[in-house]
């Protein structure tokens, strides 16, 4: 398997991972165990990964992080609103 | 700022992000709101990012994901053991 496909699979997994977390928080409205600093720092970092992906022209990094910033950002928004 | 430094900063943030989450879980022993599927899928994805980083020779990707796999893996292990 070449690097492009490893990167695409990695990107798909680290992106999809936030779907069950976002769904769990949406369903339970419970965010007590989630760390707000984690989501604040993580979402900022993912936004910078997106910039990095654009700069080096890596599609797995661009697409994955564009979706992840929305998913992780939504968990962060629910943490702020449901607490 | 060039791509190398954007990537290094992005990597530092998405890695450091898991420190407050791991610390919160260690301190409270409470993992109810954390999604196990999230951490299982995410840790697998981060391990693949590490492989991708090695294949394309990107140090920000390699170093960040090597540390993140340990931090996210430890949150996953605590989720499994404290539940």
JSON list of C-alpha atoms in Angstrom, two decimals:
[
{"chain": "A", "resi": 1, "resn": "UNK", "atom": "CA", "xyz": [0.00, 0.00, 0.00]},
{"chain": "A", "resi": 2, "resn": "UNK", "atom": "CA", "xyz": [1.49, 3.37, -0.92]},
{"chain": "A", "resi": 3, "resn": "UNK", "atom": "CA", "xyz": [1.72, 6.46, 1.27]},
{"chain": "A", "resi": 4, "resn": "UNK", "atom": "CA", "xyz": [-1.29, 8.13, -0.35]},
{"chain": "A", "resi": 5, "resn": "UNK", "atom": "CA", "xyz": [-3.62, 5.31, 0.69]},
{"chain": "A", "resi": 6, "resn": "UNK", "atom": "CA", "xyz": [-2.13, 4.95, 4.19]},
{"chain": "A", "resi": 7, "resn": "UNK", "atom": "CA", "xyz": [-2.65, 8.70, 4.63]},
{"chain": "A", "resi": 8, "resn": "UNK", "atom": "CA", "xyz": [-6.19, 8.51, 3.27]},
{"chain": "A", "resi": 9, "resn": "UNK", "atom": "CA", "xyz": [-7.07, 5.66, 5.66]},
{"chain": "A", "resi": 10, "resn": "UNK", "atom": "CA", "xyz": [-5.40, 7.45, 8.60]},
{"chain": "A", "resi": 11, "resn": "UNK", "atom": "CA", "xyz": [-7.30, 10.63, 7.74]},
{"chain": "A", "resi": 12, "resn": "UNK", "atom": "CA", "xyz": [-10.60, 8.76, 7.42]},
{"chain": "A", "resi": 13, "resn": "UNK", "atom": "CA", "xyz": [-10.14, 7.10, 10.84]},
{"chain": "A", "resi": 14, "resn": "UNK", "atom": "CA", "xyz": [-9.05, 10.18, 12.83]},
{"chain": "A", "resi": 15, "resn": "UNK", "atom": "CA", "xyz": [-11.96, 12.07, 11.23]},
{"chain": "A", "resi": 16, "resn": "UNK", "atom": "CA", "xyz": [-14.69, 9.40, 11.61]},
{"chain": "A", "resi": 17, "resn": "UNK", "atom": "CA", "xyz": [-13.57, 8.86, 15.25]},
{"chain": "A", "resi": 18, "resn": "UNK", "atom": "CA", "xyz": [-15.30, 12.09, 16.31]},
{"chain": "A", "resi": 19, "resn": "UNK", "atom": "CA", "xyz": [-18.69, 11.00, 14.94]},
{"chain": "A", "resi": 20, "resn": "UNK", "atom": "CA", "xyz": [-19.51, 8.58, 17.83]},
{"chain": "A", "resi": 21, "resn": "UNK", "atom": "CA", "xyz": [-18.24, 11.14, 20.36]},
{"chain": "A", "resi": 22, "resn": "UNK", "atom": "CA", "xyz": [-20.30, 13.97, 18.86]},
{"chain": "A", "resi": 23, "resn": "UNK", "atom": "CA", "xyz": [-23.35, 11.66, 18.67]},
{"chain": "A", "resi": 24, "resn": "UNK", "atom": "CA", "xyz": [-22.92, 10.50, 22.29]},
{"chain": "A", "resi": 25, "resn": "UNK", "atom": "CA", "xyz": [-22.76, 14.08, 23.56]},
{"chain": "A", "resi": 26, "resn": "UNK", "atom": "CA", "xyz": [-25.72, 15.15, 21.40]},
{"chain": "A", "resi": 27, "resn": "UNK", "atom": "CA", "xyz": [-27.80, 12.21, 22.69]},
{"chain": "A", "resi": 28, "resn": "UNK", "atom": "CA", "xyz": [-26.89, 12.40, 26.39]},
{"chain": "A", "resi": 29, "resn": "UNK", "atom": "CA", "xyz": [-26.32, 16.18, 26.71]},
{"chain": "A", "resi": 30, "resn": "UNK", "atom": "CA", "xyz": [-23.65, 15.11, 29.23]},
{"chain": "A", "resi": 31, "resn": "UNK", "atom": "CA", "xyz": [-20.15, 16.55, 28.80]},
{"chain": "A", "resi": 32, "resn": "UNK", "atom": "CA", "xyz": [-18.82, 16.39, 32.36]},
{"chain": "A", "resi": 33, "resn": "UNK", "atom": "CA", "xyz": [-15.91, 14.03, 31.57]},
{"chain": "A", "resi": 34, "resn": "UNK", "atom": "CA", "xyz": [-14.82, 15.88, 28.44]},
{"chain": "A", "resi": 35, "resn": "UNK", "atom": "CA", "xyz": [-11.92, 18.28, 28.85]},
{"chain": "A", "resi": 36, "resn": "UNK", "atom": "CA", "xyz": [-12.65, 21.77, 27.50]},
{"chain": "A", "resi": 37, "resn": "UNK", "atom": "CA", "xyz": [-8.91, 22.60, 27.19]},
{"chain": "A", "resi": 38, "resn": "UNK", "atom": "CA", "xyz": [-8.52, 19.42, 25.11]},
{"chain": "A", "resi": 39, "resn": "UNK", "atom": "CA", "xyz": [-11.21, 20.45, 22.62]},
{"chain": "A", "resi": 40, "resn": "UNK", "atom": "CA", "xyz": [-10.08, 24.09, 22.47]},
{"chain": "A", "resi": 41, "resn": "UNK", "atom": "CA", "xyz": [-6.44, 23.16, 21.81]},
{"chain": "A", "resi": 42, "resn": "UNK", "atom": "CA", "xyz": [-7.34, 20.24, 19.52]},
{"chain": "A", "resi": 43, "resn": "UNK", "atom": "CA", "xyz": [-9.71, 22.24, 17.30]},
{"chain": "A", "resi": 44, "resn": "UNK", "atom": "CA", "xyz": [-7.11, 25.00, 16.92]},
{"chain": "A", "resi": 45, "resn": "UNK", "atom": "CA", "xyz": [-4.48, 22.39, 16.05]},
{"chain": "A", "resi": 46, "resn": "UNK", "atom": "CA", "xyz": [-6.72, 20.72, 13.46]},
{"chain": "A", "resi": 47, "resn": "UNK", "atom": "CA", "xyz": [-7.33, 24.11, 11.81]},
{"chain": "A", "resi": 48, "resn": "UNK", "atom": "CA", "xyz": [-3.54, 24.52, 11.54]},
{"chain": "A", "resi": 49, "resn": "UNK", "atom": "CA", "xyz": [-3.18, 20.97, 10.10]},
{"chain": "A", "resi": 50, "resn": "UNK", "atom": "CA", "xyz": [-5.62, 22.11, 7.42]},
{"chain": "A", "resi": 51, "resn": "UNK", "atom": "CA", "xyz": [-3.38, 25.09, 6.62]},
{"chain": "A", "resi": 52, "resn": "UNK", "atom": "CA", "xyz": [-0.33, 22.76, 6.59]},
{"chain": "A", "resi": 53, "resn": "UNK", "atom": "CA", "xyz": [-2.14, 20.36, 4.21]},
{"chain": "A", "resi": 54, "resn": "UNK", "atom": "CA", "xyz": [-2.89, 23.21, 1.81]},
{"chain": "A", "resi": 55, "resn": "UNK", "atom": "CA", "xyz": [0.73, 24.42, 1.98]},
{"chain": "A", "resi": 56, "resn": "UNK", "atom": "CA", "xyz": [2.26, 21.01, 1.22]},
{"chain": "A", "resi": 57, "resn": "UNK", "atom": "CA", "xyz": [-0.58, 20.00, -1.15]},
{"chain": "A", "resi": 58, "resn": "UNK", "atom": "CA", "xyz": [-1.59, 16.83, 0.72]},
{"chain": "A", "resi": 59, "resn": "UNK", "atom": "CA", "xyz": [-5.21, 15.92, 0.00]},
{"chain": "A", "resi": 60, "resn": "UNK", "atom": "CA", "xyz": [-5.54, 13.34, 2.84]},
{"chain": "A", "resi": 61, "resn": "UNK", "atom": "CA", "xyz": [-4.50, 16.07, 5.31]},
{"chain": "A", "resi": 62, "resn": "UNK", "atom": "CA", "xyz": [-6.73, 18.72, 3.72]},
{"chain": "A", "resi": 63, "resn": "UNK", "atom": "CA", "xyz": [-9.96, 16.71, 3.45]},
{"chain": "A", "resi": 64, "resn": "UNK", "atom": "CA", "xyz": [-9.62, 14.90, 6.79]},
{"chain": "A", "resi": 65, "resn": "UNK", "atom": "CA", "xyz": [-8.86, 18.03, 8.78]},
{"chain": "A", "resi": 66, "resn": "UNK", "atom": "CA", "xyz": [-11.58, 20.10, 7.06]},
{"chain": "A", "resi": 67, "resn": "UNK", "atom": "CA", "xyz": [-14.18, 17.61, 8.34]},
{"chain": "A", "resi": 68, "resn": "UNK", "atom": "CA", "xyz": [-12.46, 17.03, 11.72]},
{"chain": "A", "resi": 69, "resn": "UNK", "atom": "CA", "xyz": [-12.44, 20.74, 12.52]},
{"chain": "A", "resi": 70, "resn": "UNK", "atom": "CA", "xyz": [-16.25, 20.74, 12.14]},
{"chain": "A", "resi": 71, "resn": "UNK", "atom": "CA", "xyz": [-16.76, 17.56, 14.23]},
{"chain": "A", "resi": 72, "resn": "UNK", "atom": "CA", "xyz": [-14.32, 18.46, 17.03]},
{"chain": "A", "resi": 73, "resn": "UNK", "atom": "CA", "xyz": [-15.60, 22.04, 16.94]},
{"chain": "A", "resi": 74, "resn": "UNK", "atom": "CA", "xyz": [-19.17, 20.79, 17.40]},
{"chain": "A", "resi": 75, "resn": "UNK", "atom": "CA", "xyz": [-18.13, 18.69, 20.45]},
{"chain": "A", "resi": 76, "resn": "UNK", "atom": "CA", "xyz": [-16.43, 21.80, 21.84]},
{"chain": "A", "resi": 77, "resn": "UNK", "atom": "CA", "xyz": [-19.57, 23.90, 21.19]},
{"chain": "A", "resi": 78, "resn": "UNK", "atom": "CA", "xyz": [-21.76, 21.28, 22.94]},
{"chain": "A", "resi": 79, "resn": "UNK", "atom": "CA", "xyz": [-19.30, 21.17, 25.87]},
{"chain": "A", "resi": 80, "resn": "UNK", "atom": "CA", "xyz": [-19.70, 24.94, 26.20]},
{"chain": "A", "resi": 81, "resn": "UNK", "atom": "CA", "xyz": [-23.50, 24.92, 25.81]},
{"chain": "A", "resi": 82, "resn": "UNK", "atom": "CA", "xyz": [-24.54, 21.79, 27.73]},
{"chain": "A", "resi": 83, "resn": "UNK", "atom": "CA", "xyz": [-22.34, 22.37, 30.80]},
{"chain": "B", "resi": 1, "resn": "UNK", "atom": "CA", "xyz": [5.73, 31.26, 8.39]},
{"chain": "B", "resi": 2, "resn": "UNK", "atom": "CA", "xyz": [6.67, 28.27, 6.24]},
{"chain": "B", "resi": 3, "resn": "UNK", "atom": "CA", "xyz": [4.88, 24.94, 6.04]},
{"chain": "B", "resi": 4, "resn": "UNK", "atom": "CA", "xyz": [7.39, 23.19, 8.33]},
{"chain": "B", "resi": 5, "resn": "UNK", "atom": "CA", "xyz": [6.62, 25.52, 11.23]},
{"chain": "B", "resi": 6, "resn": "UNK", "atom": "CA", "xyz": [2.85, 25.52, 10.64]},
{"chain": "B", "resi": 7, "resn": "UNK", "atom": "CA", "xyz": [2.98, 21.70, 10.68]},
{"chain": "B", "resi": 8, "resn": "UNK", "atom": "CA", "xyz": [5.14, 21.67, 13.81]},
{"chain": "B", "resi": 9, "resn": "UNK", "atom": "CA", "xyz": [2.74, 24.00, 15.63]},
{"chain": "B", "resi": 10, "resn": "UNK", "atom": "CA", "xyz": [-0.30, 22.00, 14.42]},
{"chain": "B", "resi": 11, "resn": "UNK", "atom": "CA", "xyz": [1.37, 18.79, 15.55]},
{"chain": "B", "resi": 12, "resn": "UNK", "atom": "CA", "xyz": [2.27, 20.26, 18.95]},
{"chain": "B", "resi": 13, "resn": "UNK", "atom": "CA", "xyz": [-1.32, 21.45, 19.54]},
{"chain": "B", "resi": 14, "resn": "UNK", "atom": "CA", "xyz": [-3.14, 18.25, 18.47]},
{"chain": "B", "resi": 15, "resn": "UNK", "atom": "CA", "xyz": [-0.67, 16.28, 20.62]},
{"chain": "B", "resi": 16, "resn": "UNK", "atom": "CA", "xyz": [-0.67, 18.52, 23.73]},
{"chain": "B", "resi": 17, "resn": "UNK", "atom": "CA", "xyz": [-4.51, 18.61, 23.56]},
{"chain": "B", "resi": 18, "resn": "UNK", "atom": "CA", "xyz": [-4.72, 15.07, 24.97]},
{"chain": "B", "resi": 19, "resn": "UNK", "atom": "CA", "xyz": [-2.70, 15.95, 28.10]},
{"chain": "B", "resi": 20, "resn": "UNK", "atom": "CA", "xyz": [-5.56, 17.79, 29.91]},
{"chain": "B", "resi": 21, "resn": "UNK", "atom": "CA", "xyz": [-8.01, 15.03, 28.87]},
{"chain": "B", "resi": 22, "resn": "UNK", "atom": "CA", "xyz": [-5.73, 12.23, 30.09]},
{"chain": "B", "resi": 23, "resn": "UNK", "atom": "CA", "xyz": [-5.06, 14.17, 33.33]},
{"chain": "B", "resi": 24, "resn": "UNK", "atom": "CA", "xyz": [-8.79, 14.82, 33.90]},
{"chain": "B", "resi": 25, "resn": "UNK", "atom": "CA", "xyz": [-9.62, 11.13, 33.48]},
{"chain": "B", "resi": 26, "resn": "UNK", "atom": "CA", "xyz": [-6.70, 10.04, 35.69]},
{"chain": "B", "resi": 27, "resn": "UNK", "atom": "CA", "xyz": [-7.77, 12.49, 38.43]},
{"chain": "B", "resi": 28, "resn": "UNK", "atom": "CA", "xyz": [-11.53, 11.84, 38.36]},
{"chain": "B", "resi": 29, "resn": "UNK", "atom": "CA", "xyz": [-11.54, 8.16, 37.30]},
{"chain": "B", "resi": 30, "resn": "UNK", "atom": "CA", "xyz": [-14.73, 9.14, 35.46]},
{"chain": "B", "resi": 31, "resn": "UNK", "atom": "CA", "xyz": [-15.01, 8.21, 31.79]},
{"chain": "B", "resi": 32, "resn": "UNK", "atom": "CA", "xyz": [-18.78, 7.98, 31.33]},
{"chain": "B", "resi": 33, "resn": "UNK", "atom": "CA", "xyz": [-19.04, 10.76, 28.73]},
{"chain": "B", "resi": 34, "resn": "UNK", "atom": "CA", "xyz": [-16.06, 9.57, 26.67]},
{"chain": "B", "resi": 35, "resn": "UNK", "atom": "CA", "xyz": [-16.88, 7.50, 23.60]},
{"chain": "B", "resi": 36, "resn": "UNK", "atom": "CA", "xyz": [-14.97, 4.20, 23.48]},
{"chain": "B", "resi": 37, "resn": "UNK", "atom": "CA", "xyz": [-15.50, 3.87, 19.69]},
{"chain": "B", "resi": 38, "resn": "UNK", "atom": "CA", "xyz": [-13.99, 7.35, 19.34]},
{"chain": "B", "resi": 39, "resn": "UNK", "atom": "CA", "xyz": [-10.81, 6.42, 21.20]},
{"chain": "B", "resi": 40, "resn": "UNK", "atom": "CA", "xyz": [-10.51, 3.00, 19.52]},
{"chain": "B", "resi": 41, "resn": "UNK", "atom": "CA", "xyz": [-10.86, 4.45, 16.01]},
{"chain": "B", "resi": 42, "resn": "UNK", "atom": "CA", "xyz": [-8.79, 7.55, 16.80]},
{"chain": "B", "resi": 43, "resn": "UNK", "atom": "CA", "xyz": [-5.83, 5.65, 18.28]},
{"chain": "B", "resi": 44, "resn": "UNK", "atom": "CA", "xyz": [-5.78, 3.31, 15.25]},
{"chain": "B", "resi": 45, "resn": "UNK", "atom": "CA", "xyz": [-5.90, 6.32, 12.92]},
{"chain": "B", "resi": 46, "resn": "UNK", "atom": "CA", "xyz": [-3.07, 8.08, 14.76]},
{"chain": "B", "resi": 47, "resn": "UNK", "atom": "CA", "xyz": [-0.92, 4.94, 14.46]},
{"chain": "B", "resi": 48, "resn": "UNK", "atom": "CA", "xyz": [-1.53, 5.05, 10.69]},
{"chain": "B", "resi": 49, "resn": "UNK", "atom": "CA", "xyz": [-0.66, 8.79, 10.57]},
{"chain": "B", "resi": 50, "resn": "UNK", "atom": "CA", "xyz": [2.66, 7.78, 12.13]},
{"chain": "B", "resi": 51, "resn": "UNK", "atom": "CA", "xyz": [3.23, 5.24, 9.33]},
{"chain": "B", "resi": 52, "resn": "UNK", "atom": "CA", "xyz": [2.23, 7.90, 6.76]},
{"chain": "B", "resi": 53, "resn": "UNK", "atom": "CA", "xyz": [4.66, 10.41, 8.31]},
{"chain": "B", "resi": 54, "resn": "UNK", "atom": "CA", "xyz": [7.50, 7.89, 8.06]},
{"chain": "B", "resi": 55, "resn": "UNK", "atom": "CA", "xyz": [6.60, 7.10, 4.43]},
{"chain": "B", "resi": 56, "resn": "UNK", "atom": "CA", "xyz": [6.54, 10.74, 3.29]},
{"chain": "B", "resi": 57, "resn": "UNK", "atom": "CA", "xyz": [9.39, 11.76, 5.64]},
{"chain": "B", "resi": 58, "resn": "UNK", "atom": "CA", "xyz": [7.47, 14.45, 7.52]},
{"chain": "B", "resi": 59, "resn": "UNK", "atom": "CA", "xyz": [8.94, 15.04, 10.99]},
{"chain": "B", "resi": 60, "resn": "UNK", "atom": "CA", "xyz": [5.98, 17.09, 12.34]},
{"chain": "B", "resi": 61, "resn": "UNK", "atom": "CA", "xyz": [3.69, 14.16, 11.47]},
{"chain": "B", "resi": 62, "resn": "UNK", "atom": "CA", "xyz": [6.06, 11.53, 12.87]},
{"chain": "B", "resi": 63, "resn": "UNK", "atom": "CA", "xyz": [6.87, 13.17, 16.23]},
{"chain": "B", "resi": 64, "resn": "UNK", "atom": "CA", "xyz": [3.36, 14.47, 16.92]},
{"chain": "B", "resi": 65, "resn": "UNK", "atom": "CA", "xyz": [1.64, 11.18, 16.18]},
{"chain": "B", "resi": 66, "resn": "UNK", "atom": "CA", "xyz": [4.21, 9.09, 18.08]},
{"chain": "B", "resi": 67, "resn": "UNK", "atom": "CA", "xyz": [3.32, 11.03, 21.25]},
{"chain": "B", "resi": 68, "resn": "UNK", "atom": "CA", "xyz": [-0.42, 11.29, 20.46]},
{"chain": "B", "resi": 69, "resn": "UNK", "atom": "CA", "xyz": [-0.75, 7.51, 20.04]},
{"chain": "B", "resi": 70, "resn": "UNK", "atom": "CA", "xyz": [0.55, 7.13, 23.63]},
{"chain": "B", "resi": 71, "resn": "UNK", "atom": "CA", "xyz": [-1.70, 9.86, 25.08]},
{"chain": "B", "resi": 72, "resn": "UNK", "atom": "CA", "xyz": [-4.90, 8.84, 23.23]},
{"chain": "B", "resi": 73, "resn": "UNK", "atom": "CA", "xyz": [-4.06, 5.18, 23.90]},
{"chain": "B", "resi": 74, "resn": "UNK", "atom": "CA", "xyz": [-3.79, 5.91, 27.62]},
{"chain": "B", "resi": 75, "resn": "UNK", "atom": "CA", "xyz": [-7.21, 7.63, 27.63]},
{"chain": "B", "resi": 76, "resn": "UNK", "atom": "CA", "xyz": [-8.60, 4.57, 25.84]},
{"chain": "B", "resi": 77, "resn": "UNK", "atom": "CA", "xyz": [-6.97, 2.23, 28.39]},
{"chain": "B", "resi": 78, "resn": "UNK", "atom": "CA", "xyz": [-8.41, 4.27, 31.28]},
{"chain": "B", "resi": 79, "resn": "UNK", "atom": "CA", "xyz": [-11.85, 4.24, 29.63]},
{"chain": "B", "resi": 80, "resn": "UNK", "atom": "CA", "xyz": [-11.62, 0.42, 29.49]},
{"chain": "B", "resi": 81, "resn": "UNK", "atom": "CA", "xyz": [-10.33, 0.06, 33.07]},
{"chain": "B", "resi": 82, "resn": "UNK", "atom": "CA", "xyz": [-12.28, 2.71, 34.99]},
{"chain": "B", "resi": 83, "resn": "UNK", "atom": "CA", "xyz": [-15.71, 1.94, 33.48]}
]
